[in-house]
PDB file of C-alpha atoms and ligand atoms in Angstrom:
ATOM      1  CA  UNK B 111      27.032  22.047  -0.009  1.00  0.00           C
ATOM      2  CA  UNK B 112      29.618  20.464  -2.296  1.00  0.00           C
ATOM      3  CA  UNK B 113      29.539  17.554  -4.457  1.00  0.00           C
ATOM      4  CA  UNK B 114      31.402  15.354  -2.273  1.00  0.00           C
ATOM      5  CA  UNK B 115      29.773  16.495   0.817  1.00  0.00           C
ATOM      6  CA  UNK B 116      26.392  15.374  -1.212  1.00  0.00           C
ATOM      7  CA  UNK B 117      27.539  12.229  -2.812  1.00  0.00           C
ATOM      8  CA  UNK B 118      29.147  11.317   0.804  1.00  0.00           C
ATOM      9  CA  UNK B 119      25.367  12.063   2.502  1.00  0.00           C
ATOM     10  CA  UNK B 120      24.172   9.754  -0.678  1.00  0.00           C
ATOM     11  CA  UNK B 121      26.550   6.708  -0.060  1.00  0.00           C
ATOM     12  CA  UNK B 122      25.794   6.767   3.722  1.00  0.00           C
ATOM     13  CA  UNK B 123      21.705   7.055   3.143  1.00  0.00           C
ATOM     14  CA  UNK B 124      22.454   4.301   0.928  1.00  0.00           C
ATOM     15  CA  UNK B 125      24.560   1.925   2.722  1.00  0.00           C
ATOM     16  CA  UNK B 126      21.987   2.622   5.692  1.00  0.00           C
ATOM     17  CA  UNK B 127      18.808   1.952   3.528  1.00  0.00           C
ATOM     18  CA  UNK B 128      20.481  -1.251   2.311  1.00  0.00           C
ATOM     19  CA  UNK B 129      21.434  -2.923   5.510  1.00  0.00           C
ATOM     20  CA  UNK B 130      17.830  -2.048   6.841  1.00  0.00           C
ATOM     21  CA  UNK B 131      16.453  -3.391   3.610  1.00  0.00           C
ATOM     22  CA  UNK B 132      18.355  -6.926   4.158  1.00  0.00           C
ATOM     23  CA  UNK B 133      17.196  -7.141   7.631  1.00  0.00           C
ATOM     24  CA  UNK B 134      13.359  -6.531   6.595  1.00  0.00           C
ATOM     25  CA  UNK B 135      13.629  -9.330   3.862  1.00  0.00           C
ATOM     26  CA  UNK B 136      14.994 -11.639   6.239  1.00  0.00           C
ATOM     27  CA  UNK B 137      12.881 -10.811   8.820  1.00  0.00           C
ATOM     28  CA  UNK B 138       9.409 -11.595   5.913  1.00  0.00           C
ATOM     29  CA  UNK B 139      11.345 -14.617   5.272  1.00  0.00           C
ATOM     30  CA  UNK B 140      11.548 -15.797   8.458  1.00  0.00           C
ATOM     31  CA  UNK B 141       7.826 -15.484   9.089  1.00  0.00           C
ATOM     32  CA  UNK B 142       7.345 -16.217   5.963  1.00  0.00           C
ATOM     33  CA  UNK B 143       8.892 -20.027   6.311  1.00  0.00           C
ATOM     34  CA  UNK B 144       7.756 -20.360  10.347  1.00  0.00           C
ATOM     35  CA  UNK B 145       4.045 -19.663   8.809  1.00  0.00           C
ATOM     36  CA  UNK B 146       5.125 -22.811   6.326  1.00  0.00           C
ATOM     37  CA  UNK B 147       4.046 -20.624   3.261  1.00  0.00           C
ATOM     38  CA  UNK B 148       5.219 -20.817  -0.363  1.00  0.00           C
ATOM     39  CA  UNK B 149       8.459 -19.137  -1.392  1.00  0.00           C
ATOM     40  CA  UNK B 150       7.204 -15.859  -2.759  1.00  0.00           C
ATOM     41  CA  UNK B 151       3.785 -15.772  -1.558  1.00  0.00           C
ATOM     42  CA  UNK B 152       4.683 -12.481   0.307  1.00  0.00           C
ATOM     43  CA  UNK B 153       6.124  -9.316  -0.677  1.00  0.00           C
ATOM     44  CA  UNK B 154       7.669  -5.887   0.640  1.00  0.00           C
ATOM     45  CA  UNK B 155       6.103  -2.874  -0.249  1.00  0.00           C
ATOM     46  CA  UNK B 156       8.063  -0.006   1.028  1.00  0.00           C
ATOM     47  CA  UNK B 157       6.359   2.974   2.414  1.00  0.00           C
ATOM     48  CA  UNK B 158       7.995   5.885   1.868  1.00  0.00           C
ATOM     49  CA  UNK B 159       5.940   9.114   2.977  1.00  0.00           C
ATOM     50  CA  UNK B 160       7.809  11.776   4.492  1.00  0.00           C
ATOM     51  CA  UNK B 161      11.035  10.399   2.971  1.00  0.00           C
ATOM     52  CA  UNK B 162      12.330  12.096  -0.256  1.00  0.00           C
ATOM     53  CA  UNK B 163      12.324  11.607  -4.211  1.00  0.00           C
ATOM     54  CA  UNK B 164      15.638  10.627  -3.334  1.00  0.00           C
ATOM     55  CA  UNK B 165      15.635   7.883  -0.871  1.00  0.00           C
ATOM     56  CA  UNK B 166      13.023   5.944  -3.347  1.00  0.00           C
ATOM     57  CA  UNK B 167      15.674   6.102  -5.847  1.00  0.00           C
ATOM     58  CA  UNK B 168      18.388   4.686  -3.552  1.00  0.00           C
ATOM     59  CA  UNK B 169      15.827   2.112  -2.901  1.00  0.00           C
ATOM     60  CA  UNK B 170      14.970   1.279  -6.880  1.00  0.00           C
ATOM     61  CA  UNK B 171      18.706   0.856  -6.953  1.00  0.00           C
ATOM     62  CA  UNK B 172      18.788  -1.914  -4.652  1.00  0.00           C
ATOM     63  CA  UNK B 173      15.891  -3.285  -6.290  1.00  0.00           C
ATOM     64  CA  UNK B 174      12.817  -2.239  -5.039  1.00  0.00           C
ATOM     65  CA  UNK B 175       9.930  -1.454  -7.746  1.00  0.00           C
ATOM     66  CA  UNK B 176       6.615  -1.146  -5.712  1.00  0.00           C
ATOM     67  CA  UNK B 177       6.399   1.868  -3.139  1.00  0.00           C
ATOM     68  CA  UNK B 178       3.606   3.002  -1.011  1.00  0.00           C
ATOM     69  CA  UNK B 179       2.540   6.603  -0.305  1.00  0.00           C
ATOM     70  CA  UNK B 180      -0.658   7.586   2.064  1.00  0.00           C
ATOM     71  CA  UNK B 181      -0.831  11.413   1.369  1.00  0.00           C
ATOM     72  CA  UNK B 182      -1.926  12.529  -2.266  1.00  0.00           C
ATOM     73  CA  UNK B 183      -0.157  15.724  -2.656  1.00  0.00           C
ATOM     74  CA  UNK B 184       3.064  14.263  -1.492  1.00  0.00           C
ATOM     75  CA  UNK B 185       2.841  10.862  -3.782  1.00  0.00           C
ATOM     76  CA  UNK B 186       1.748  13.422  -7.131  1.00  0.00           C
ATOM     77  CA  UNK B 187       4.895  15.325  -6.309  1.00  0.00           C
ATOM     78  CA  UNK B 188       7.444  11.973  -5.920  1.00  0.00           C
ATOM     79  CA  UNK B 189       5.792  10.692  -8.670  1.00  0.00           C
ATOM     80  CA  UNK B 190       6.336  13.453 -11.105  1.00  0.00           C
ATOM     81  CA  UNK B 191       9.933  13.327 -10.110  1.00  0.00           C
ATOM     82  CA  UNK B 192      11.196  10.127 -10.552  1.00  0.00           C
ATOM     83  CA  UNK B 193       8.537   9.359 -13.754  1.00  0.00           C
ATOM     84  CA  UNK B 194      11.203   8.127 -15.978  1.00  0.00           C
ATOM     85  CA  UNK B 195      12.123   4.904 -13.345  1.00  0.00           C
ATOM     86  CA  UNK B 196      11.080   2.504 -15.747  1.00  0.00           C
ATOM     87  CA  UNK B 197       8.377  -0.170 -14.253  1.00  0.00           C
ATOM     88  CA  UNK B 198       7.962   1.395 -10.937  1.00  0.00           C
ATOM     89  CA  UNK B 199       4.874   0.599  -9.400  1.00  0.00           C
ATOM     90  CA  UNK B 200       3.072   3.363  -6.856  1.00  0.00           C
ATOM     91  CA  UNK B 201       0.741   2.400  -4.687  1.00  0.00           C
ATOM     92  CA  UNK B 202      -1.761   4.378  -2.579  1.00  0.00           C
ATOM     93  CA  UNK B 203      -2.418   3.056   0.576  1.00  0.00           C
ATOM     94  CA  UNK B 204      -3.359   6.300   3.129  1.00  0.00           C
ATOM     95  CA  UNK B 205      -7.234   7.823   3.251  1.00  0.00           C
ATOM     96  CA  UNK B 206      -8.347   9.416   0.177  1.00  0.00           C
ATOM     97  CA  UNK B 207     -10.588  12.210  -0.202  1.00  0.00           C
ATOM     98  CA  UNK B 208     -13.060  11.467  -3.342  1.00  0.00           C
ATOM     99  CA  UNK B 209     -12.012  15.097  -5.115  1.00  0.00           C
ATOM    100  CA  UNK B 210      -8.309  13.536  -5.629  1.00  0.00           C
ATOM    101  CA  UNK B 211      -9.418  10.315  -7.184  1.00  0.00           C
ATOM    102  CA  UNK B 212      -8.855  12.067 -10.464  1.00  0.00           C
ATOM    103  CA  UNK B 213      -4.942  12.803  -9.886  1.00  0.00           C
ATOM    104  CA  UNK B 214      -4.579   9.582  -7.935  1.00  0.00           C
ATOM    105  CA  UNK B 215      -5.887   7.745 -11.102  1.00  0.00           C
ATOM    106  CA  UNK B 216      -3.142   9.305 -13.257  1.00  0.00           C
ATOM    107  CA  UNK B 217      -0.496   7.396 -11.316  1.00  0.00           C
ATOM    108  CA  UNK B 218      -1.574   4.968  -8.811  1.00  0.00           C
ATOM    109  CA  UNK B 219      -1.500   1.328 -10.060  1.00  0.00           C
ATOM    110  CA  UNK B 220      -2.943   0.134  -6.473  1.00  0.00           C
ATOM    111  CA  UNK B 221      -5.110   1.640  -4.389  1.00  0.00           C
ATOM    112  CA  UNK B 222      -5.434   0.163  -0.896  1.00  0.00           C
ATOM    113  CA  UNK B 223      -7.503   2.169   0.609  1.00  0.00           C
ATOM    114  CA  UNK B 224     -11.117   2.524  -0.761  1.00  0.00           C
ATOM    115  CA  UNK B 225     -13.320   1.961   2.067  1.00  0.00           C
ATOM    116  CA  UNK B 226     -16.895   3.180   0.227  1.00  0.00           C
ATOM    117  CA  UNK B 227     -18.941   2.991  -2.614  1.00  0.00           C
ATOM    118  CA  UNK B 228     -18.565   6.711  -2.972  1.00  0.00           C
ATOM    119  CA  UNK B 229     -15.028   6.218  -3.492  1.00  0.00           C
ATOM    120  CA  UNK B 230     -15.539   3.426  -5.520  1.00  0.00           C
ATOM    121  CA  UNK B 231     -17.596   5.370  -8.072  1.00  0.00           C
ATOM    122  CA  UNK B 232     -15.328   8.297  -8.043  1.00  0.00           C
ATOM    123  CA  UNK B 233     -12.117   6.353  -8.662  1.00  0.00           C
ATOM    124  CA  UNK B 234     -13.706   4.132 -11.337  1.00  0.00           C
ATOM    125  CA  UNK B 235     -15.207   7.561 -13.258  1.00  0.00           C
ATOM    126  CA  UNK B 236     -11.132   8.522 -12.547  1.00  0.00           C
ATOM    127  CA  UNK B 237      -9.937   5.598 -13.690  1.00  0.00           C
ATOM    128  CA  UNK B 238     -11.789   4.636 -17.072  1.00  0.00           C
ATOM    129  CA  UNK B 239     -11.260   8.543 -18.396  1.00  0.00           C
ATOM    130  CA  UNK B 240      -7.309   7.943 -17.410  1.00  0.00           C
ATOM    131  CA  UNK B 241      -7.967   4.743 -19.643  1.00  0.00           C
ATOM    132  CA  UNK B 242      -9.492   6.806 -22.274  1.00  0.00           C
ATOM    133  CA  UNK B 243      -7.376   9.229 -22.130  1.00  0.00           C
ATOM    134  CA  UNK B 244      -4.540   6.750 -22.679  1.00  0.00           C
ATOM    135  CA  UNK B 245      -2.678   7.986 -19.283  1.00  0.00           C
ATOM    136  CA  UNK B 246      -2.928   4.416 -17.720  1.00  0.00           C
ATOM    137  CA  UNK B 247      -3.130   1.193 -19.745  1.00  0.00           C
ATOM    138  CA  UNK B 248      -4.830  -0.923 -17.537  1.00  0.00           C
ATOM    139  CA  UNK B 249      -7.515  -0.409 -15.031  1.00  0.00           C
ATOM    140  CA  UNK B 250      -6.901   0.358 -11.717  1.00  0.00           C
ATOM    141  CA  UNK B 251      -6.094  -2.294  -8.426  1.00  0.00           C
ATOM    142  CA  UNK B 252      -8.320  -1.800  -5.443  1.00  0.00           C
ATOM    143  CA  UNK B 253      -8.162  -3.256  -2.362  1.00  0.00           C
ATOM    144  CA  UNK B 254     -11.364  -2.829  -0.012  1.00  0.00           C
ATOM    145  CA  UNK B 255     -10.191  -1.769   3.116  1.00  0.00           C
ATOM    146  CA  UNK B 256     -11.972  -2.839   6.217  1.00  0.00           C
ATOM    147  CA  UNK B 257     -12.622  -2.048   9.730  1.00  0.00           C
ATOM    148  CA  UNK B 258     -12.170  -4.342  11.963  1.00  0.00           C
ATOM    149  CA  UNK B 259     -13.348  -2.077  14.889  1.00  0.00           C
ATOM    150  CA  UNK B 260     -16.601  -0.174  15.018  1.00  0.00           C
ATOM    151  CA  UNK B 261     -15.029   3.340  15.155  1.00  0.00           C
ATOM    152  CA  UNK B 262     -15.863   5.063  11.531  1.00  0.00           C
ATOM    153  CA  UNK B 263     -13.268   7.523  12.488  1.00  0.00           C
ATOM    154  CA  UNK B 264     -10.733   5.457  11.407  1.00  0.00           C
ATOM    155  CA  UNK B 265     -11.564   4.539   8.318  1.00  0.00           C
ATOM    156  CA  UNK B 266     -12.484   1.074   6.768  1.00  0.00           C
ATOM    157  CA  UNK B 267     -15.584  -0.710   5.350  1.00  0.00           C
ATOM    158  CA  UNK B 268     -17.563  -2.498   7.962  1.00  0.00           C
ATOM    159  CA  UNK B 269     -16.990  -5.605   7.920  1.00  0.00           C
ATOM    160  CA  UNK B 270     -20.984  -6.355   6.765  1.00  0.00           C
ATOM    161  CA  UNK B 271     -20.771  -4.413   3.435  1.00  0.00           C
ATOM    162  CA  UNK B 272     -17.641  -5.819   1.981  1.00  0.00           C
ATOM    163  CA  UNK B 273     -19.517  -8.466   0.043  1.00  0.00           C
ATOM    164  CA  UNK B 274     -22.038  -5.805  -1.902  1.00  0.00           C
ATOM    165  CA  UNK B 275     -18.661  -3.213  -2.474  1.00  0.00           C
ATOM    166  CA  UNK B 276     -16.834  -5.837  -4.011  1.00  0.00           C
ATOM    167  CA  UNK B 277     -19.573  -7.050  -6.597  1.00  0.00           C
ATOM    168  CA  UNK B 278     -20.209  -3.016  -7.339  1.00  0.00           C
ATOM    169  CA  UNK B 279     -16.393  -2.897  -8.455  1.00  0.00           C
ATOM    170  CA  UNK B 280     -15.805  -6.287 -10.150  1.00  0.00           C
ATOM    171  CA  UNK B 281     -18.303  -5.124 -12.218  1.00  0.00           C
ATOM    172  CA  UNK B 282     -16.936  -1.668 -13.047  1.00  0.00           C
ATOM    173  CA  UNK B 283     -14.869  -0.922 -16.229  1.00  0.00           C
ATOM    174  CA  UNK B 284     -11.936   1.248 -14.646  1.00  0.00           C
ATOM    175  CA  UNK B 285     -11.259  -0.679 -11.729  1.00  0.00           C
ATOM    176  CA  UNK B 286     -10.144  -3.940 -10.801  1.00  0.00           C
ATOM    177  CA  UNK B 287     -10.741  -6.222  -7.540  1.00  0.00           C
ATOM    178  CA  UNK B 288      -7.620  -7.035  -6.204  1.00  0.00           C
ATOM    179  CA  UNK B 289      -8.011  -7.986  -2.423  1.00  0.00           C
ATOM    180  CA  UNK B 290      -8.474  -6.533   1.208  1.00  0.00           C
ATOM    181  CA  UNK B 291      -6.591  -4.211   3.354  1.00  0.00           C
ATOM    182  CA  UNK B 292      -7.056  -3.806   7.118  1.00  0.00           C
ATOM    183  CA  UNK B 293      -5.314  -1.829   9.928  1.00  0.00           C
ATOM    184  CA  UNK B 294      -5.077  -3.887  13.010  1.00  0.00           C
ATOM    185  CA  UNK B 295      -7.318  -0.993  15.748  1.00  0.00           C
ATOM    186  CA  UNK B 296      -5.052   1.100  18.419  1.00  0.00           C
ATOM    187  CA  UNK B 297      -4.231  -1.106  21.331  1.00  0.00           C
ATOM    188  CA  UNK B 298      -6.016  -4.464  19.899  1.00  0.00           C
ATOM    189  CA  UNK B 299      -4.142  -7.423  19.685  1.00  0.00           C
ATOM    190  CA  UNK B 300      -2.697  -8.180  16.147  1.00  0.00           C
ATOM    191  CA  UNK B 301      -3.723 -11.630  16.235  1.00  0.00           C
ATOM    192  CA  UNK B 302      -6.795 -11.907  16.807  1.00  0.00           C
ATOM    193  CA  UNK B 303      -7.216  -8.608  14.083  1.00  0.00           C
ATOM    194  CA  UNK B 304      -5.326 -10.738  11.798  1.00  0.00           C
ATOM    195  CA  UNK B 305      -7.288 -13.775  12.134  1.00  0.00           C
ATOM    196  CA  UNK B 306     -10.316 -12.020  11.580  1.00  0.00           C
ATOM    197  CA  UNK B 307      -9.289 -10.382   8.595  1.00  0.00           C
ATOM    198  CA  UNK B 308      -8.245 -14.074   6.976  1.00  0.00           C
ATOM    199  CA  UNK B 309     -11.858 -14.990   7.797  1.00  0.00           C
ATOM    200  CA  UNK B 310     -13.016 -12.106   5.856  1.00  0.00           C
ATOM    201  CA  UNK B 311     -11.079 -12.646   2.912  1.00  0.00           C
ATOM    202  CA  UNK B 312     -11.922 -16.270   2.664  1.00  0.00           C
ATOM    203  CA  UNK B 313     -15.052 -15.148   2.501  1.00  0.00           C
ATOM    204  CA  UNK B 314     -14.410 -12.450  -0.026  1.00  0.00           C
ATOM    205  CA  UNK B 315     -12.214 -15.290  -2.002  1.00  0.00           C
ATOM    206  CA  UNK B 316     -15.315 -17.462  -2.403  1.00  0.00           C
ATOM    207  CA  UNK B 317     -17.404 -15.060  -4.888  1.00  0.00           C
ATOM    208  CA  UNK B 318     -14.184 -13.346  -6.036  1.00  0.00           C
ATOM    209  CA  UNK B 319     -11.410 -15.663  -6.712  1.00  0.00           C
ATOM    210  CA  UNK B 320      -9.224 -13.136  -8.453  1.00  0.00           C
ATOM    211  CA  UNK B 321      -9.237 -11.082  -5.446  1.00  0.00           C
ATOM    212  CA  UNK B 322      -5.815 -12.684  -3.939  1.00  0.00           C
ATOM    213  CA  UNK B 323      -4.256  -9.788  -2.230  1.00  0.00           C
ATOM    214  CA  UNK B 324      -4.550  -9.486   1.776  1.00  0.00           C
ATOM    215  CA  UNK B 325      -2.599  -6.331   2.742  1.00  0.00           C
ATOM    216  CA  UNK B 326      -1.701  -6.876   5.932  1.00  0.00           C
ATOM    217  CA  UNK B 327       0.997  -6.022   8.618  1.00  0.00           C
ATOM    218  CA  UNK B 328       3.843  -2.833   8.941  1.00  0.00           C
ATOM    219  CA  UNK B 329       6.561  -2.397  10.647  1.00  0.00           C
ATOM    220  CA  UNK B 330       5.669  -3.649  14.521  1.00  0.00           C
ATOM    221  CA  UNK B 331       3.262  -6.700  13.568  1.00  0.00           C
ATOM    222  CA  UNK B 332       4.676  -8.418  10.173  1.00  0.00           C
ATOM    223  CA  UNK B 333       5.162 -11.684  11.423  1.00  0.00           C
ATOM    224  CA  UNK B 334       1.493 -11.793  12.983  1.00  0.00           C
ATOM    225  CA  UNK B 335       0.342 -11.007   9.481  1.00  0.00           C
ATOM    226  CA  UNK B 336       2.182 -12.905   8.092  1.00  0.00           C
ATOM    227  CA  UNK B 337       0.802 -16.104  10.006  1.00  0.00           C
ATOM    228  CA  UNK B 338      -2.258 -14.857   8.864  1.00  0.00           C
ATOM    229  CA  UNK B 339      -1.689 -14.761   4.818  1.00  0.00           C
ATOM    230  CA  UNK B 340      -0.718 -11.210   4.415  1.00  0.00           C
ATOM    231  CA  UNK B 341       0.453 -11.475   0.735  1.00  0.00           C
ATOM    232  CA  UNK B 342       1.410  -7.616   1.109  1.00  0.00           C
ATOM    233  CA  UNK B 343       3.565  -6.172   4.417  1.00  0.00           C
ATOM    234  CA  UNK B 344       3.242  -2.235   3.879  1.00  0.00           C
ATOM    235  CA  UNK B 345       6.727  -1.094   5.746  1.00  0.00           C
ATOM    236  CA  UNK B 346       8.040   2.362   6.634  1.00  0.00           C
ATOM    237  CA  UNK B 347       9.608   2.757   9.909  1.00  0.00           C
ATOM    238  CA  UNK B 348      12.061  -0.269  10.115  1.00  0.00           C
ATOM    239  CA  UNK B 349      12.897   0.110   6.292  1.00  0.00           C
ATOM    240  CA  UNK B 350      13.189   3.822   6.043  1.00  0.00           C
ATOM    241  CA  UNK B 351      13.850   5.415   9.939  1.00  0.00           C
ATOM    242  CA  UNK B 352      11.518   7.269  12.048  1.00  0.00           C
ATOM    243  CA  UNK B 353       9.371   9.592  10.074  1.00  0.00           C
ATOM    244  CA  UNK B 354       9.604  13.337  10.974  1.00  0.00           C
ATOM    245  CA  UNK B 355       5.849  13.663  12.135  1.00  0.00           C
ATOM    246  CA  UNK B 356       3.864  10.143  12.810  1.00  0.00           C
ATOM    247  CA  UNK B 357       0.250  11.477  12.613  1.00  0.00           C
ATOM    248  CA  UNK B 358      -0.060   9.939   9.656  1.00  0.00           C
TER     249      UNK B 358
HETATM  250  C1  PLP X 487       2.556   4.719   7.318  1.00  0.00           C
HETATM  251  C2  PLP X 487       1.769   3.523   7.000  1.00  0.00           C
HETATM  252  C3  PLP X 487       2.335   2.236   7.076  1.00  0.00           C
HETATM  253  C4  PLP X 487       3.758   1.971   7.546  1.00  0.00           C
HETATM  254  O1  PLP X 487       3.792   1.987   8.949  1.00  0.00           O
HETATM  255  P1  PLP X 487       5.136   1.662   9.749  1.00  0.00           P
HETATM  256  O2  PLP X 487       4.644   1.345  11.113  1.00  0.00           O
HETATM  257  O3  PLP X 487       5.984   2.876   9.690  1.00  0.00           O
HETATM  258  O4  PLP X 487       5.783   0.489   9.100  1.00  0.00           O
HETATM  259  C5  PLP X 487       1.537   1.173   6.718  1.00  0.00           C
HETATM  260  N1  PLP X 487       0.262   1.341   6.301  1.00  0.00           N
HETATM  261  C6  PLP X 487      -0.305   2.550   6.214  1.00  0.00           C
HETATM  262  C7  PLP X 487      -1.719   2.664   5.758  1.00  0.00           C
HETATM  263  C8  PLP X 487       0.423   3.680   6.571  1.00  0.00           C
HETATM  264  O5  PLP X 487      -0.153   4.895   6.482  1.00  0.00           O
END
């Protein structure tokens, strides 16, 4: 292809990327001020599986400095490309399998997804010989994520062991208690998920006050989220397009 059929493809990929991007912030805004909530108190974080190196760039261009990734292999590779984007914050937010906590600890600076103590104690082992090792400089963010169904096949903490998880890793050296995570169940109504999962961070809030963050909400329930004190809305489809494959 030639260079101006590539920097046309660019320009268009970017002036399409930007226009969606305005209409997501307004869109958080929106619920953001009809849930009467401080300025601020949420924030985008763009998920960008599937999508190239290249498309995260466009969007650190227009602005954008956290990014979220759910498949290790995939995230490693972005990562490695675009490692000289000054302050650019990745964050892991897909299931993780405890034999990639090591690579995941090399360049993750949030992990939203740690739904066992298992987990916990690998990514803590990860984390502190990162620390060591001087390839992070602080420890790593966790979120606990939780179920708020019964089916173990989709991942998440049940709701009953949060409290004893959370205590393990405020008191670990590599990681760091940031908050809660929670995918509203196939075919349940985001309210009511949403409302349950304030309840549970409340509760979480009350023995660990640091623990602020409530990731909450994508592309097709944000506003319900939202209501509920998301701090976090984890975004791909109406920021980025329609991924290729949606399995994951
Ligand atoms: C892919 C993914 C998202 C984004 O979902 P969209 O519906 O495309 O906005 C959010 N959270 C997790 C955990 C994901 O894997």
């Amino acid at each position: 292809m030639s260079a101006q059929s590539v920097a046309g493809r660019v320009d268009r990929r970017t002036a399409e990327l930007s226009a969606n991007l305005d209409g997501l912030l307004a869109r958080i805004e929106a619920a953001r001020g009809a849930a009467g909530r401080a300025p601020g108190s949420v924030r985008l974080l763009p998920v960008t599986k599937f999508f190239p190196a290249a498309d995260v760039e466009i969007l650190y261009g227009l602005g954008q400095r956290e990014f979220g990734e759910s498949r290790e292999q995939e995230a490693t590779a972005k990562v490695a490309e675009l490692g000289a984007l000054a302050d650019i914050r990745w964050h892991m937010i897909g299931r993780l399998q405890r034999n990639k906590a090591r690579q995941v600890a090399r360049w993750a600076h949030t992990v939203h997804s740690v739904d066992s103590e298992r987990l916990a104690t690998a990514l803590d082992g990860a984390a502190s010989a990162a620390l060591d090792a001087g390839e992070r400089a602080e420890p790593l963010r966790v979120l606990l994520q939780v179920s708020l169904d019964s089916d173990p096949e989709r991942g998440g903490l049940a709701q009953a062991d949060v409290g004893a998880l959370a205590d393990l890793i405020a008191s670990s050296r590599g990681l760091r208690l940031a908050g809660l995570m929670a995918i509203p169940p196939l075919g349940a109504e985001s309210d009511r998920s949403f409302a349950r999962l304030a309840t549970l961070h409340t509760m979480l809030l009350a023995d660990h006050p640091e623990a602020t963050e409530l990731s909450a909400g994508m592309s097709g329930d944000l506003e319900s989220a939202i209501a509920y004190g998301s701090t976090v809305v984890r975004v791909g489809t109406a920021l980025m397009g329609a991924r290729p494959i949606t399995s994951a």
